[in-house]
Amino acid sequence: MKTRMMFMAGAAIGYVLGTKAGRERYEQIKRLSQQVSENPNVQEAAGMLRSKGEEFAGAARGKANDLKDRVPEQVPGRKAGKEQPEVYPG
């Protein structure tokens, strides 16, 4: 379903940007896209995708914090809490 919606959105955007059908056709497409975006089923699907995205982002954030704390311990010759020397580019 997500792939189909992405394809439809891309096709609509491409058509609107690439067509010379005039303002009337543009307004028709605009109304249709507004109706689709206001559809309760679409709103529900968007909410589900948003919550899943937040869930994955939270998991990734947690893993990144765990790795951040472990990496200094795994690098040879490096101790946790030891201050890093300044590095100058060039």
Backbone as numpy.savetxt, mean C-alpha at the origin, in Angstrom:
# Nx Ny Nz CAx CAy CAz Cx Cy Cz
-11.05 -11.41 -6.82 -11.87 -10.23 -6.82 -11.00 -8.97 -6.82
-9.92 -8.99 -6.04 -9.04 -7.83 -5.97 -8.41 -7.56 -7.34
-7.99 -8.62 -8.01 -7.37 -8.46 -9.32 -8.37 -7.88 -10.31
-9.59 -8.35 -10.26 -10.63 -7.86 -11.16 -10.90 -6.38 -10.91
-10.98 -6.00 -9.62 -11.24 -4.60 -9.28 -10.07 -3.72 -9.73
-8.85 -4.19 -9.54 -7.68 -3.41 -9.98 -7.69 -3.25 -11.49
-8.04 -4.32 -12.21 -8.11 -4.24 -13.66 -9.17 -3.25 -14.10
-10.34 -3.32 -13.48 -11.42 -2.40 -13.84 -11.02 -0.94 -13.57
-10.38 -0.72 -12.42 -9.96 0.64 -12.09 -8.92 1.13 -13.09
-7.98 0.29 -13.44 -6.96 0.66 -14.43 -7.55 0.93 -15.79
-8.50 0.07 -16.19 -9.15 0.27 -17.49 -9.93 1.58 -17.51
-10.63 1.87 -16.44 -11.40 3.12 -16.37 -10.49 4.34 -16.41
-9.40 4.30 -15.66 -8.47 5.42 -15.65 -7.83 5.59 -17.02
-7.41 4.49 -17.62 -6.81 4.55 -18.95 -7.78 5.10 -19.98
-9.01 4.68 -19.88 -10.02 5.14 -20.83 -10.27 6.63 -20.65
-10.41 7.06 -19.41 -10.68 8.48 -19.15 -9.52 9.34 -19.63
-8.30 8.91 -19.36 -7.15 9.70 -19.75 -6.87 9.63 -21.25
-7.20 8.53 -21.88 -6.84 8.34 -23.27 -7.94 8.64 -24.27
-9.14 8.82 -23.85 -10.24 8.99 -24.79 -10.44 10.44 -25.21
-11.09 10.59 -26.34 -11.48 11.92 -26.79 -12.99 11.95 -26.96
-13.67 11.17 -26.12 -15.12 11.04 -26.23 -15.86 12.26 -25.71
-15.16 13.11 -24.99 -15.80 14.34 -24.54 -16.24 14.32 -23.10
-16.74 15.44 -22.70 -17.12 15.66 -21.31 -18.28 14.78 -20.87
-19.22 14.51 -21.73 -20.39 13.69 -21.36 -19.97 12.29 -20.95
-19.10 11.68 -21.73 -18.63 10.33 -21.41 -17.81 10.35 -20.11
-17.01 11.39 -19.94 -16.23 11.55 -18.72 -17.14 11.61 -17.50
-18.20 12.40 -17.59 -19.14 12.52 -16.47 -19.85 11.20 -16.20
-20.16 10.45 -17.25 -20.80 9.15 -17.09 -19.88 8.19 -16.33
-18.62 8.16 -16.72 -17.65 7.28 -16.06 -17.44 7.74 -14.61
-17.39 9.03 -14.40 -17.22 9.57 -13.06 -18.38 9.16 -12.15
-19.62 9.25 -12.66 -20.78 8.83 -11.88 -20.72 7.34 -11.56
-20.35 6.54 -12.55 -20.25 5.09 -12.34 -19.20 4.76 -11.28
-18.05 5.41 -11.36 -17.00 5.12 -10.38 -17.43 5.56 -8.99
-18.18 6.65 -8.90 -18.67 7.10 -7.60 -19.69 6.10 -7.04
-20.56 5.58 -7.90 -21.53 4.59 -7.46 -20.83 3.34 -6.96
-19.80 2.92 -7.68 -19.06 1.72 -7.27 -18.38 1.95 -5.93
-17.75 3.12 -5.77 -17.03 3.38 -4.52 -17.97 3.52 -3.33
-19.22 3.91 -3.57 -20.19 4.05 -2.49 -20.96 2.76 -2.21
-20.75 1.74 -3.01 -21.42 0.46 -2.84 -21.02 -0.17 -1.50
-21.99 -0.62 -0.71 -21.67 -1.21 0.60 -20.73 -2.42 0.50
-20.87 -3.22 -0.54 -19.98 -4.38 -0.70 -18.54 -3.93 -0.92
-18.37 -2.89 -1.72 -17.03 -2.37 -1.98 -16.46 -1.76 -0.70
-17.29 -1.04 0.05 -16.85 -0.45 1.31 -16.41 -1.54 2.30
-17.18 -2.63 2.34 -16.84 -3.73 3.23 -15.51 -4.37 2.83
-15.34 -4.61 1.53 -14.09 -5.20 1.04 -12.91 -4.28 1.32
-13.09 -2.99 1.13 -12.02 -2.03 1.40 -11.67 -2.03 2.89
-12.66 -2.12 3.73 -12.41 -2.18 5.18 -11.65 -3.43 5.56
-12.01 -4.56 4.96 -11.31 -5.81 5.25 -9.86 -5.72 4.79
-9.63 -5.17 3.59 -8.26 -5.02 3.08 -7.46 -4.07 3.96
-8.08 -3.01 4.41 -7.40 -2.04 5.28 -6.99 -2.71 6.59
-7.89 -3.50 7.19 -7.56 -4.14 8.46 -6.47 -5.19 8.28
-6.50 -5.92 7.18 -5.45 -6.90 6.91 -4.11 -6.20 6.72
-4.13 -5.08 6.01 -2.90 -4.31 5.80 -2.33 -3.81 7.11
-3.19 -3.32 7.99 -2.74 -2.86 9.31 -2.18 -4.02 10.12
-2.81 -5.19 10.00 -2.34 -6.38 10.71 -0.95 -6.78 10.23
-0.75 -6.81 8.92 0.56 -7.16 8.37 1.61 -6.12 8.72
1.22 -4.85 8.68 2.17 -3.78 9.03 2.59 -3.90 10.49
1.65 -4.22 11.37 1.98 -4.40 12.78 2.92 -5.57 12.99
2.67 -6.66 12.28 3.55 -7.83 12.39 4.95 -7.50 11.88
5.03 -6.79 10.76 6.33 -6.42 10.20 7.07 -5.47 11.14
6.34 -4.55 11.75 6.95 -3.61 12.69 7.52 -4.36 13.89
6.78 -5.34 14.38 7.25 -6.13 15.51 8.50 -6.94 15.17
8.51 -7.54 13.98 9.68 -8.32 13.57 10.89 -7.42 13.37
10.66 -6.22 12.81 11.77 -5.28 12.61 12.37 -4.85 13.94
11.53 -4.62 14.94 12.04 -4.25 16.27 12.84 -5.40 16.88
12.37 -6.63 16.71 13.11 -7.79 17.23 14.47 -7.91 16.55
14.49 -7.75 15.23 15.75 -7.85 14.49 16.70 -6.72 14.86
16.17 -5.55 15.06 16.99 -4.40 15.41 17.76 -4.66 16.70
17.13 -5.33 17.64 17.78 -5.62 18.91 18.77 -6.78 18.79
18.54 -7.71 17.87 19.39 -8.90 17.76 20.60 -8.70 16.86
20.50 -7.84 15.87 21.57 -7.72 14.87 22.92 -7.36 15.49
23.01 -6.37 16.38 24.34 -6.06 16.94 24.99 -7.25 17.63
24.20 -8.15 18.19 24.74 -9.32 18.86 25.29 -10.33 17.86
24.81 -10.32 16.64 25.19 -11.32 15.65 26.35 -10.87 14.77
26.70 -9.61 14.80 27.80 -9.11 13.97 29.11 -9.36 14.71
30.08 -10.06 14.06 31.34 -10.36 14.74 32.09 -9.07 15.10
32.69 -9.06 16.30 33.47 -7.92 16.75 32.62 -6.74 17.21
31.35 -6.96 17.35 30.44 -5.87 17.72 29.68 -6.28 18.96
29.57 -5.40 19.91 28.84 -5.70 21.13 27.62 -4.81 21.22
26.54 -5.35 21.76 25.32 -4.58 21.92 25.58 -3.39 22.83
25.04 -2.25 22.47 25.19 -1.06 23.28 26.47 -0.29 23.00
27.39 -0.86 22.24 28.64 -0.19 21.91 28.34 0.92 20.91
28.90 2.08 21.13 28.64 3.21 20.25 29.34 3.01 18.91
28.66 3.38 17.84 29.20 3.21 16.50 30.06 4.40 16.13
31.16 4.16 15.42 31.99 5.29 14.97 31.24 6.05 13.85
31.56 7.31 13.73 30.93 8.10 12.67 31.48 7.66 11.32
30.62 7.64 10.33 31.01 7.26 8.98 30.82 8.47 8.09
31.85 8.82 7.36 31.77 9.97 6.47 31.69 9.49 5.04
30.71 9.99 4.28 30.57 9.56 2.87 31.73 10.05 2.04
32.10 9.24 1.06 33.09 9.70 0.09 34.36 9.04 0.28
